PDB file of C-alpha atoms in Angstrom:
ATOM      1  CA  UNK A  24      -3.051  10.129  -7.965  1.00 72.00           C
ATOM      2  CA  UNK A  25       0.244  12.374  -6.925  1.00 81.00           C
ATOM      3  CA  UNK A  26       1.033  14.800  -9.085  1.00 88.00           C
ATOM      4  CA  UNK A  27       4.619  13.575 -10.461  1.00 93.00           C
ATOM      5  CA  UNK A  28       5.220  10.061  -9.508  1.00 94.00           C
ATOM      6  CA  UNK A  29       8.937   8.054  -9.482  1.00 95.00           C
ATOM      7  CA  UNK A  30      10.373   5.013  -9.448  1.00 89.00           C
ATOM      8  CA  UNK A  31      10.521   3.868  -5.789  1.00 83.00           C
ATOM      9  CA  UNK A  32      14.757   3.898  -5.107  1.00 85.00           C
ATOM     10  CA  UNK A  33      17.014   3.283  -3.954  1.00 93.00           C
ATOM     11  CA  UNK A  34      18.773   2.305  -6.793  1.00 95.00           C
ATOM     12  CA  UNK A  35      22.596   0.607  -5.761  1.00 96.00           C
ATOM     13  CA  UNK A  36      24.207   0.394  -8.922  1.00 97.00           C
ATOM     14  CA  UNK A  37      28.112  -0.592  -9.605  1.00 97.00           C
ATOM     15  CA  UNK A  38      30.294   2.197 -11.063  1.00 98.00           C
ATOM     16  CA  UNK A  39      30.362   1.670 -14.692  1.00 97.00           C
ATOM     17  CA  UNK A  40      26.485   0.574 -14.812  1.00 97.00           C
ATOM     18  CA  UNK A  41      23.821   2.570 -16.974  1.00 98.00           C
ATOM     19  CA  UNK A  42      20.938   3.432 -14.731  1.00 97.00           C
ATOM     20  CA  UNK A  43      17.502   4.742 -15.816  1.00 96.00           C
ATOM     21  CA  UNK A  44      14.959   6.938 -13.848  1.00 96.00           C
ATOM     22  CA  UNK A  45      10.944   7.232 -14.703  1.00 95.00           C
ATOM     23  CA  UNK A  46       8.787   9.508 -13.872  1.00 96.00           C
ATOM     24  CA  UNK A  47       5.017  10.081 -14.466  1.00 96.00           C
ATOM     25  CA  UNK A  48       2.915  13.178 -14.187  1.00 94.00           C
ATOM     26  CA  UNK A  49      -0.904  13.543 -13.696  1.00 92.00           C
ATOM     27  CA  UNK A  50      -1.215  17.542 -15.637  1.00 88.00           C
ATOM     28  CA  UNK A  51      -1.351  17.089 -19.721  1.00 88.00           C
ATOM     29  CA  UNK A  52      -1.624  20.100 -19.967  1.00 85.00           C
ATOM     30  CA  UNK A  53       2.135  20.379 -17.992  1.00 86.00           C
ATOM     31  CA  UNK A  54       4.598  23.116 -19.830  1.00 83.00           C
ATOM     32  CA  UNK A  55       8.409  22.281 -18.460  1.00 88.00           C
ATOM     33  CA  UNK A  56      10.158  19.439 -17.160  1.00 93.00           C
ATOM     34  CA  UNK A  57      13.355  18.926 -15.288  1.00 95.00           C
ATOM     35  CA  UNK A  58      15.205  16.432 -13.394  1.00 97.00           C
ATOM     36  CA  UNK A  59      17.201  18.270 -10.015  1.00 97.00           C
ATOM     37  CA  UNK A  60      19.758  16.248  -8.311  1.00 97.00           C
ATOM     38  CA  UNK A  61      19.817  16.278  -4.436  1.00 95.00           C
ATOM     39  CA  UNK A  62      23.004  15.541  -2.095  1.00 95.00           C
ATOM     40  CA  UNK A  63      22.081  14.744   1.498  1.00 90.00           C
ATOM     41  CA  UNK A  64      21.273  17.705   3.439  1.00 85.00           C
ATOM     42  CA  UNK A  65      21.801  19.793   0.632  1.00 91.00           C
ATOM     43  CA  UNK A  66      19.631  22.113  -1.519  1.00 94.00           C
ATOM     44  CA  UNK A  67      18.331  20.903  -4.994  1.00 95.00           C
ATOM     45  CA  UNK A  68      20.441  22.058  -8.282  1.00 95.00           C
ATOM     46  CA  UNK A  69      19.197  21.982 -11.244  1.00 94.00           C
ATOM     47  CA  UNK A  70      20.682  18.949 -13.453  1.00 96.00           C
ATOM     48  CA  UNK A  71      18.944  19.471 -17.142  1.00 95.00           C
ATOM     49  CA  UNK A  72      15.918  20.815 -18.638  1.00 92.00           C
ATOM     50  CA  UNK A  73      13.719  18.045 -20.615  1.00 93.00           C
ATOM     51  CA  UNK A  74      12.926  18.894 -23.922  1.00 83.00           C
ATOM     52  CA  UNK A  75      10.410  16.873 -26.291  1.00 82.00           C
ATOM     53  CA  UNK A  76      13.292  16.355 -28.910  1.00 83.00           C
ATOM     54  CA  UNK A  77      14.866  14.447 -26.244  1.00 85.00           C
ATOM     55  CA  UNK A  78      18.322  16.303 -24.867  1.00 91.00           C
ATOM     56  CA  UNK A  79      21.789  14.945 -23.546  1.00 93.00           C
ATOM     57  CA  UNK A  80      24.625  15.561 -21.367  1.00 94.00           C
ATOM     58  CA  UNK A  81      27.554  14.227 -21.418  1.00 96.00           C
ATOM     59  CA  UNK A  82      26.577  10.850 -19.765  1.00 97.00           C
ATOM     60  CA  UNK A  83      23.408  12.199 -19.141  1.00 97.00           C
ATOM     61  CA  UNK A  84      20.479  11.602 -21.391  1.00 97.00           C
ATOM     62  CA  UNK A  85      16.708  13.167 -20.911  1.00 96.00           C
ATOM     63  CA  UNK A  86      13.548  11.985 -22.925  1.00 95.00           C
ATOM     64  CA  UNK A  87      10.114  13.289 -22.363  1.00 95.00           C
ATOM     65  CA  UNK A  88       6.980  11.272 -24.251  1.00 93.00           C
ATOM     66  CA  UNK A  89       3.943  13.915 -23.837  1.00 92.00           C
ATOM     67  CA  UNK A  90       1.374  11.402 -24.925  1.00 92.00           C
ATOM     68  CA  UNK A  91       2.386   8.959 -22.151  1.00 93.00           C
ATOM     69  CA  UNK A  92       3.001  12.016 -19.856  1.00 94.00           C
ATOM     70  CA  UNK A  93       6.421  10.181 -18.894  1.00 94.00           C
ATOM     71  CA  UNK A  94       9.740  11.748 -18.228  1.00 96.00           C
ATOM     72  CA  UNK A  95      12.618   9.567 -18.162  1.00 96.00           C
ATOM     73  CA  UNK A  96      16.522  10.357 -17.195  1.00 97.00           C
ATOM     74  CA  UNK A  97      19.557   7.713 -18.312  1.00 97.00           C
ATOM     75  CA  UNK A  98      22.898   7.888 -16.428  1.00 98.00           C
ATOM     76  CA  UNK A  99      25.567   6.143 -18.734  1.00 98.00           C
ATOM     77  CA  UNK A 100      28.816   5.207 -16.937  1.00 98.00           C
ATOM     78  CA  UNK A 101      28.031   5.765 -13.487  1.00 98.00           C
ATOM     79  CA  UNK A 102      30.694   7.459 -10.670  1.00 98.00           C
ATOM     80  CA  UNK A 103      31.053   7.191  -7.240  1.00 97.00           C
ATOM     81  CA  UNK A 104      29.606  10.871  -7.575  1.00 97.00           C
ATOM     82  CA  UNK A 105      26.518  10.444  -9.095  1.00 98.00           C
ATOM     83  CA  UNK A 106      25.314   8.911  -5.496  1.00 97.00           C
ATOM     84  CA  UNK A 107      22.386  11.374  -5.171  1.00 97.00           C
ATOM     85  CA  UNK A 108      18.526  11.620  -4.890  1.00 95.00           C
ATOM     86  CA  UNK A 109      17.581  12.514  -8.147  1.00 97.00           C
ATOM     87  CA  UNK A 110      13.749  14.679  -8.401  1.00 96.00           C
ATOM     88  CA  UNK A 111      11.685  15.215 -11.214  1.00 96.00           C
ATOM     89  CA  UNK A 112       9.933  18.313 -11.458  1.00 94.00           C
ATOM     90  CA  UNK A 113       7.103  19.049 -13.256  1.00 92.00           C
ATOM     91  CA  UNK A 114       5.730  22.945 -13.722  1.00 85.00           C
ATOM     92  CA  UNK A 115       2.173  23.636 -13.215  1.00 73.00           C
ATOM     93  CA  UNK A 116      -0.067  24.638 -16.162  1.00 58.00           C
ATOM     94  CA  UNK A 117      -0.876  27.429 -14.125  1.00 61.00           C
ATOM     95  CA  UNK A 118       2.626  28.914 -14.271  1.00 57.00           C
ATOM     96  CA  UNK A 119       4.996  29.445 -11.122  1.00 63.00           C
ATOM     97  CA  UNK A 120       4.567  26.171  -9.593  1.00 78.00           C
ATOM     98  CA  UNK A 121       6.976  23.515 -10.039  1.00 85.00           C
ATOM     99  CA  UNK A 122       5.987  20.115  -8.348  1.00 88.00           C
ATOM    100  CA  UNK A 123       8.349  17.859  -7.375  1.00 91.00           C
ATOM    101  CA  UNK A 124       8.207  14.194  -7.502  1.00 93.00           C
ATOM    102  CA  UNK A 125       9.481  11.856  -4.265  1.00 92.00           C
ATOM    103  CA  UNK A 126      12.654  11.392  -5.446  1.00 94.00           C
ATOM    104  CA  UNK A 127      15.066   8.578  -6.517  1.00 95.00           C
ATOM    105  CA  UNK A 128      18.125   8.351  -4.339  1.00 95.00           C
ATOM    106  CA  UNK A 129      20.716   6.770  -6.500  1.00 97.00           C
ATOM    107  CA  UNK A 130      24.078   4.798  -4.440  1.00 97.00           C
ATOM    108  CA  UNK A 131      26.740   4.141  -6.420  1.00 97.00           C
ATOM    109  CA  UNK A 132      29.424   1.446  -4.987  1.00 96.00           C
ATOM    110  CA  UNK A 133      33.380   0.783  -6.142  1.00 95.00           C
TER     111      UNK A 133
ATOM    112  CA  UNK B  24      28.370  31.009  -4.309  1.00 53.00           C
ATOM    113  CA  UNK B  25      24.954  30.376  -4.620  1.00 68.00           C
ATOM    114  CA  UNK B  26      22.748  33.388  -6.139  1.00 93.00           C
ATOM    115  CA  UNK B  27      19.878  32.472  -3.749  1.00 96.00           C
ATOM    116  CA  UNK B  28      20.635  33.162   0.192  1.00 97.00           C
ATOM    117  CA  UNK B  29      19.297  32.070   3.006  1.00 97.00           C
ATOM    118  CA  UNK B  30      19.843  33.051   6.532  1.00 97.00           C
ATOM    119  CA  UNK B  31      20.170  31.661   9.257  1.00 97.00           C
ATOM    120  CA  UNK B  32      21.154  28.632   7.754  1.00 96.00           C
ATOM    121  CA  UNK B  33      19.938  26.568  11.519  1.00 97.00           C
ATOM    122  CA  UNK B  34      17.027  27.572  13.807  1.00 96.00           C
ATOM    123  CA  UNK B  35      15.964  26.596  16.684  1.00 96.00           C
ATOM    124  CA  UNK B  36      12.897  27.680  17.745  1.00 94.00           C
ATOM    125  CA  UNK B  37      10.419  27.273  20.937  1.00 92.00           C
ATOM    126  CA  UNK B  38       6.694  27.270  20.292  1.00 91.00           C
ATOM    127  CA  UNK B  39       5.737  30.401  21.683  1.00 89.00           C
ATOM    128  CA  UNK B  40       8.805  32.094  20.044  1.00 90.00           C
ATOM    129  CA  UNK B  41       8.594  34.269  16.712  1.00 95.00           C
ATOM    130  CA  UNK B  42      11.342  34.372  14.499  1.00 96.00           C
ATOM    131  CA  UNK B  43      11.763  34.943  10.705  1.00 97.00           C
ATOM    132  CA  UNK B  44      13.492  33.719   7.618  1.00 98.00           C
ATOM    133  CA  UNK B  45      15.224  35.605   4.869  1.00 98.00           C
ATOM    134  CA  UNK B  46      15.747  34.672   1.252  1.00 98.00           C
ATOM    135  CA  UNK B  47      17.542  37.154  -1.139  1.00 97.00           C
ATOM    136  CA  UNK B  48      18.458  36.474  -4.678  1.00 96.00           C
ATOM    137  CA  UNK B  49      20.693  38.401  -6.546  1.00 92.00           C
ATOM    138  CA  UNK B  50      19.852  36.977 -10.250  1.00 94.00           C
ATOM    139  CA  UNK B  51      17.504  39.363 -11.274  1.00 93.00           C
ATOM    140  CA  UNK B  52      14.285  37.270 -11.405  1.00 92.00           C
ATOM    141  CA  UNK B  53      10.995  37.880 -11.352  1.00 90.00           C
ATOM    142  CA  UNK B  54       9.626  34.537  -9.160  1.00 91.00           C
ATOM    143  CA  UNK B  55      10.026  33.479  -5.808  1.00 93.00           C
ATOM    144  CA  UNK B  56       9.051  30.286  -3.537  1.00 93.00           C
ATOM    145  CA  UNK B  57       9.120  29.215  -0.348  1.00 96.00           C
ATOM    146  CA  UNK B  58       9.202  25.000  -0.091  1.00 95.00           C
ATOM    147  CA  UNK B  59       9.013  23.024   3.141  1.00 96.00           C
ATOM    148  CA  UNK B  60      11.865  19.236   3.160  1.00 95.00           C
ATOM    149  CA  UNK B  61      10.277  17.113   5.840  1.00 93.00           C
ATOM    150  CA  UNK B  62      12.696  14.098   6.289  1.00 86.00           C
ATOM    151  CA  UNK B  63      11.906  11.087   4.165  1.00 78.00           C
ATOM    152  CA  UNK B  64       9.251  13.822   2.155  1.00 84.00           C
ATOM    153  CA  UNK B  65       9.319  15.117  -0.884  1.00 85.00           C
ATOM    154  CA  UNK B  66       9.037  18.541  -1.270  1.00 90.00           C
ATOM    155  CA  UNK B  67       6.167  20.439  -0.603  1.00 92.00           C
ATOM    156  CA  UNK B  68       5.127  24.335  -2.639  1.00 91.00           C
ATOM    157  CA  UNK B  69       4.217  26.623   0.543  1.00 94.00           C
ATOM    158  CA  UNK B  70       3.883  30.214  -1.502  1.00 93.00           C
ATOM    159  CA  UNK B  71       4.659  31.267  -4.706  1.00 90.00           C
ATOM    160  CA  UNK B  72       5.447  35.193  -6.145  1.00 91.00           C
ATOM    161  CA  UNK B  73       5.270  36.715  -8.707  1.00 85.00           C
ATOM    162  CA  UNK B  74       6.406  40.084  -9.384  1.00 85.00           C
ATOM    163  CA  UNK B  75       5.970  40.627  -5.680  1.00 83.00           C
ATOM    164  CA  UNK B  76       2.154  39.176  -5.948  1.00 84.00           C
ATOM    165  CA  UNK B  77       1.531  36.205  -3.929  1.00 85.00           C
ATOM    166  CA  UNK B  78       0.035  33.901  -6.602  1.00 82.00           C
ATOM    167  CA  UNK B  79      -0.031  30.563  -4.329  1.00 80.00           C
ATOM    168  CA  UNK B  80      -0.759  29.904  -1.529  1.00 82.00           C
ATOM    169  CA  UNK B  81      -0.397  25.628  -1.068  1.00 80.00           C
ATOM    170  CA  UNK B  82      -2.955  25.670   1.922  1.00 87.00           C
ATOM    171  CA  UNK B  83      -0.075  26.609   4.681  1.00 93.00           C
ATOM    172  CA  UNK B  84      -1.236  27.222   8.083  1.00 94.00           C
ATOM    173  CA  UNK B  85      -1.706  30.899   9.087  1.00 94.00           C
ATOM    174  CA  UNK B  86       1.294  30.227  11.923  1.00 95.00           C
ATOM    175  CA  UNK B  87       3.379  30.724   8.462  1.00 97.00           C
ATOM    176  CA  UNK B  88       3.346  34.313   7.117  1.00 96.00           C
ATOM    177  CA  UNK B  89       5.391  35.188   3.980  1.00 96.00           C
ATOM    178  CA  UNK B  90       6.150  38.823   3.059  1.00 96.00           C
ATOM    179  CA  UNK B  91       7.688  40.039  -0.719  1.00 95.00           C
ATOM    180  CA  UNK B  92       8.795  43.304  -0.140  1.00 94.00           C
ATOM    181  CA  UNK B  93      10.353  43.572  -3.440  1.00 92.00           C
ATOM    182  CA  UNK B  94      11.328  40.961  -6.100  1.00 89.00           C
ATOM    183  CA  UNK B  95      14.716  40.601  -4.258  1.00 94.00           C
ATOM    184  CA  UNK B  96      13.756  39.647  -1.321  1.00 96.00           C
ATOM    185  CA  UNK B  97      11.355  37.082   0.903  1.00 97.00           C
ATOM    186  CA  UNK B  98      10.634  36.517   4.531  1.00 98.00           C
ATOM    187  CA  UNK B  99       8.804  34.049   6.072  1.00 98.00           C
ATOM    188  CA  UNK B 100       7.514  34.611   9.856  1.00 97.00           C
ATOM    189  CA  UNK B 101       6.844  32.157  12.301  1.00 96.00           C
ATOM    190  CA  UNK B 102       4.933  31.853  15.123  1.00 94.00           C
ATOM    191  CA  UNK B 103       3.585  29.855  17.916  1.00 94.00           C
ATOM    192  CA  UNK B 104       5.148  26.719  15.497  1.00 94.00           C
ATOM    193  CA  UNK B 105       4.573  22.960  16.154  1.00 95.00           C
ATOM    194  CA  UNK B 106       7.100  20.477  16.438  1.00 94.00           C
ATOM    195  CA  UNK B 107       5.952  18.633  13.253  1.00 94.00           C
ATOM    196  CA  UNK B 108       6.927  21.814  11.831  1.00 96.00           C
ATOM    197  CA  UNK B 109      10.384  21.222  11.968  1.00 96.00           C
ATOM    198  CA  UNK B 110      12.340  20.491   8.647  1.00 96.00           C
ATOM    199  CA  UNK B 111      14.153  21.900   5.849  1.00 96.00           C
ATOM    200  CA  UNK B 112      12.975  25.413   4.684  1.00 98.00           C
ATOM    201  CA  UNK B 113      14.376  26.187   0.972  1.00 97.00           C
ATOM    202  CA  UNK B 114      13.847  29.575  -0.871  1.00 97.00           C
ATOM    203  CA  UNK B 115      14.251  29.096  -4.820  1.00 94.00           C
ATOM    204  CA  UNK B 116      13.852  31.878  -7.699  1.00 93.00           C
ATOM    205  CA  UNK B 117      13.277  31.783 -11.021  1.00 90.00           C
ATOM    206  CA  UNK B 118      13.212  34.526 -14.247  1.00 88.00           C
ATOM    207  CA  UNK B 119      10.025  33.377 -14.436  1.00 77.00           C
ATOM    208  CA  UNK B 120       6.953  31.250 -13.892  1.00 67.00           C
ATOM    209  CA  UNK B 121       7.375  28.600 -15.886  1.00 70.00           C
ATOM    210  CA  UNK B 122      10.838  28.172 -15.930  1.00 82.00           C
ATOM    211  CA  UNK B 123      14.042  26.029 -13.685  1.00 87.00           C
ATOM    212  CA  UNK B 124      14.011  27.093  -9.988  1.00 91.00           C
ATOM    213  CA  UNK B 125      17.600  27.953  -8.201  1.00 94.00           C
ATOM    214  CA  UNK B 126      17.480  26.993  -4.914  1.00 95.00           C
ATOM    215  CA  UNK B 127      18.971  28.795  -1.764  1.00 96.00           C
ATOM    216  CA  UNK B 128      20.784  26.120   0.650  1.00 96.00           C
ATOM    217  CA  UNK B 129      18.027  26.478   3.235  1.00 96.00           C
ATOM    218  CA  UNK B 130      16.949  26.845   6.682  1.00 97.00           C
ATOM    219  CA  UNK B 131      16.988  23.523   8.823  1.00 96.00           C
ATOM    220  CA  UNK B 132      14.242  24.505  11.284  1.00 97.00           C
ATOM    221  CA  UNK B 133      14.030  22.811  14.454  1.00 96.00           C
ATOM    222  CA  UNK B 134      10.844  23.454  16.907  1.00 95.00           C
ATOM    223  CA  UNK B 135      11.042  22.140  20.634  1.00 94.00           C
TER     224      UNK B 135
END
């Protein structure tokens, strides 16, 4: 079993359209989570931390169910710009190892 | 600007060749990583540091050396590569272990 699994993309989505990312990770005892955005050819960048209390924003929302060991990200009101591959990362229980999941590439049409 | 930098940002490389990259970060943390993009892959840990300790090493070959001269900087040399070695070489830092990498924009390595 991989590590930190994803949805298989891509996703095409209209603009407007709420879209929703999953991600599963094999490591209970896992201590941060975070979902990175990717642009083609381009370096990863951080998009938000996932906290258990759930965090947002803007049109961004993250949830993270421990039990399940699922991390999920909701785009609300999608743009053009949001076309992406978006990665969940997962950080070792050993400490200074983040593991990143396949990715989710995300298209985003007019 | 990004805080993380990477140089060169292209390489190409023959087999027999060495050559070396450089990561420097000027954020003041404590963690740095070396990760290797293959196209269509996700990415894959090489080496982790740690206060200028090598705490991982993701079973790399030995063709791919890192060095942590200080928590600022991070090389990694190359030599006698394969093509399957080619891809997209990203340095990231972080304050610490177990918190969000920053990633440098990366080294698109080609071997012929």
């Amino acid at each position: 079993r991989k590590e930190v699994e994803q949805d298989p993309g891509p996703f095409n989505v209209p603009e407007g359209a709420t879209v929703a990312f999953n991600c599963t990770y094999s490591n209970s005892a896992s201590q941060s989570f975070f979902w990175y955005r990717q642009d083609c050819r381009k370096e990863p960048k951080l998009l938000m931390s996932v906290y258990s209390s759930g965090n947002e924003d803007g049109r961004f929302t993250a949830q993270l169910n421990r039990a399940s060991q699922y991390i999920s990200l909701l785009i609300r009101d999608s743009k053009l710009s949001d076309s992406a591959t978006y990665l969940c990362v997962v950080n070792s229980y050993q400490g200074g190892k983040l593991i990143f999941g396949q990715g989710t590439e995300l298209s985003v049409k007019p | 600007e990004t805080g993380v930098t990477q140089t060169p940002r292209h390489l190409v490389m023959g087999m027999t060749n060495k050559k070396s990259l450089k990561c420097e970060q000027h954020l003041g943390h404590n963690a740095m990583y070396w990760y290797k993009q293959s196209a269509k892959k996700p990415l894959e840990l090489m080496f982790v540091y740690n206060f200028k300790e090598q705490t991982e090493n993701n079973s790399v070959p030995s063709r791919f050396s890192p060095e942590c001269p200080n928590s600022s900087h991070l090389f990694l040399h190359l030599h006698t590569l394969q093509p399957e070695d080619s891809a997209l070489y990203l340095c990231a830092s972080s304050p610490q272990g177990n918190t969000e990498a920053f990633f440098g924009q990366g080294t698109r390595l080609t071997v012929v």
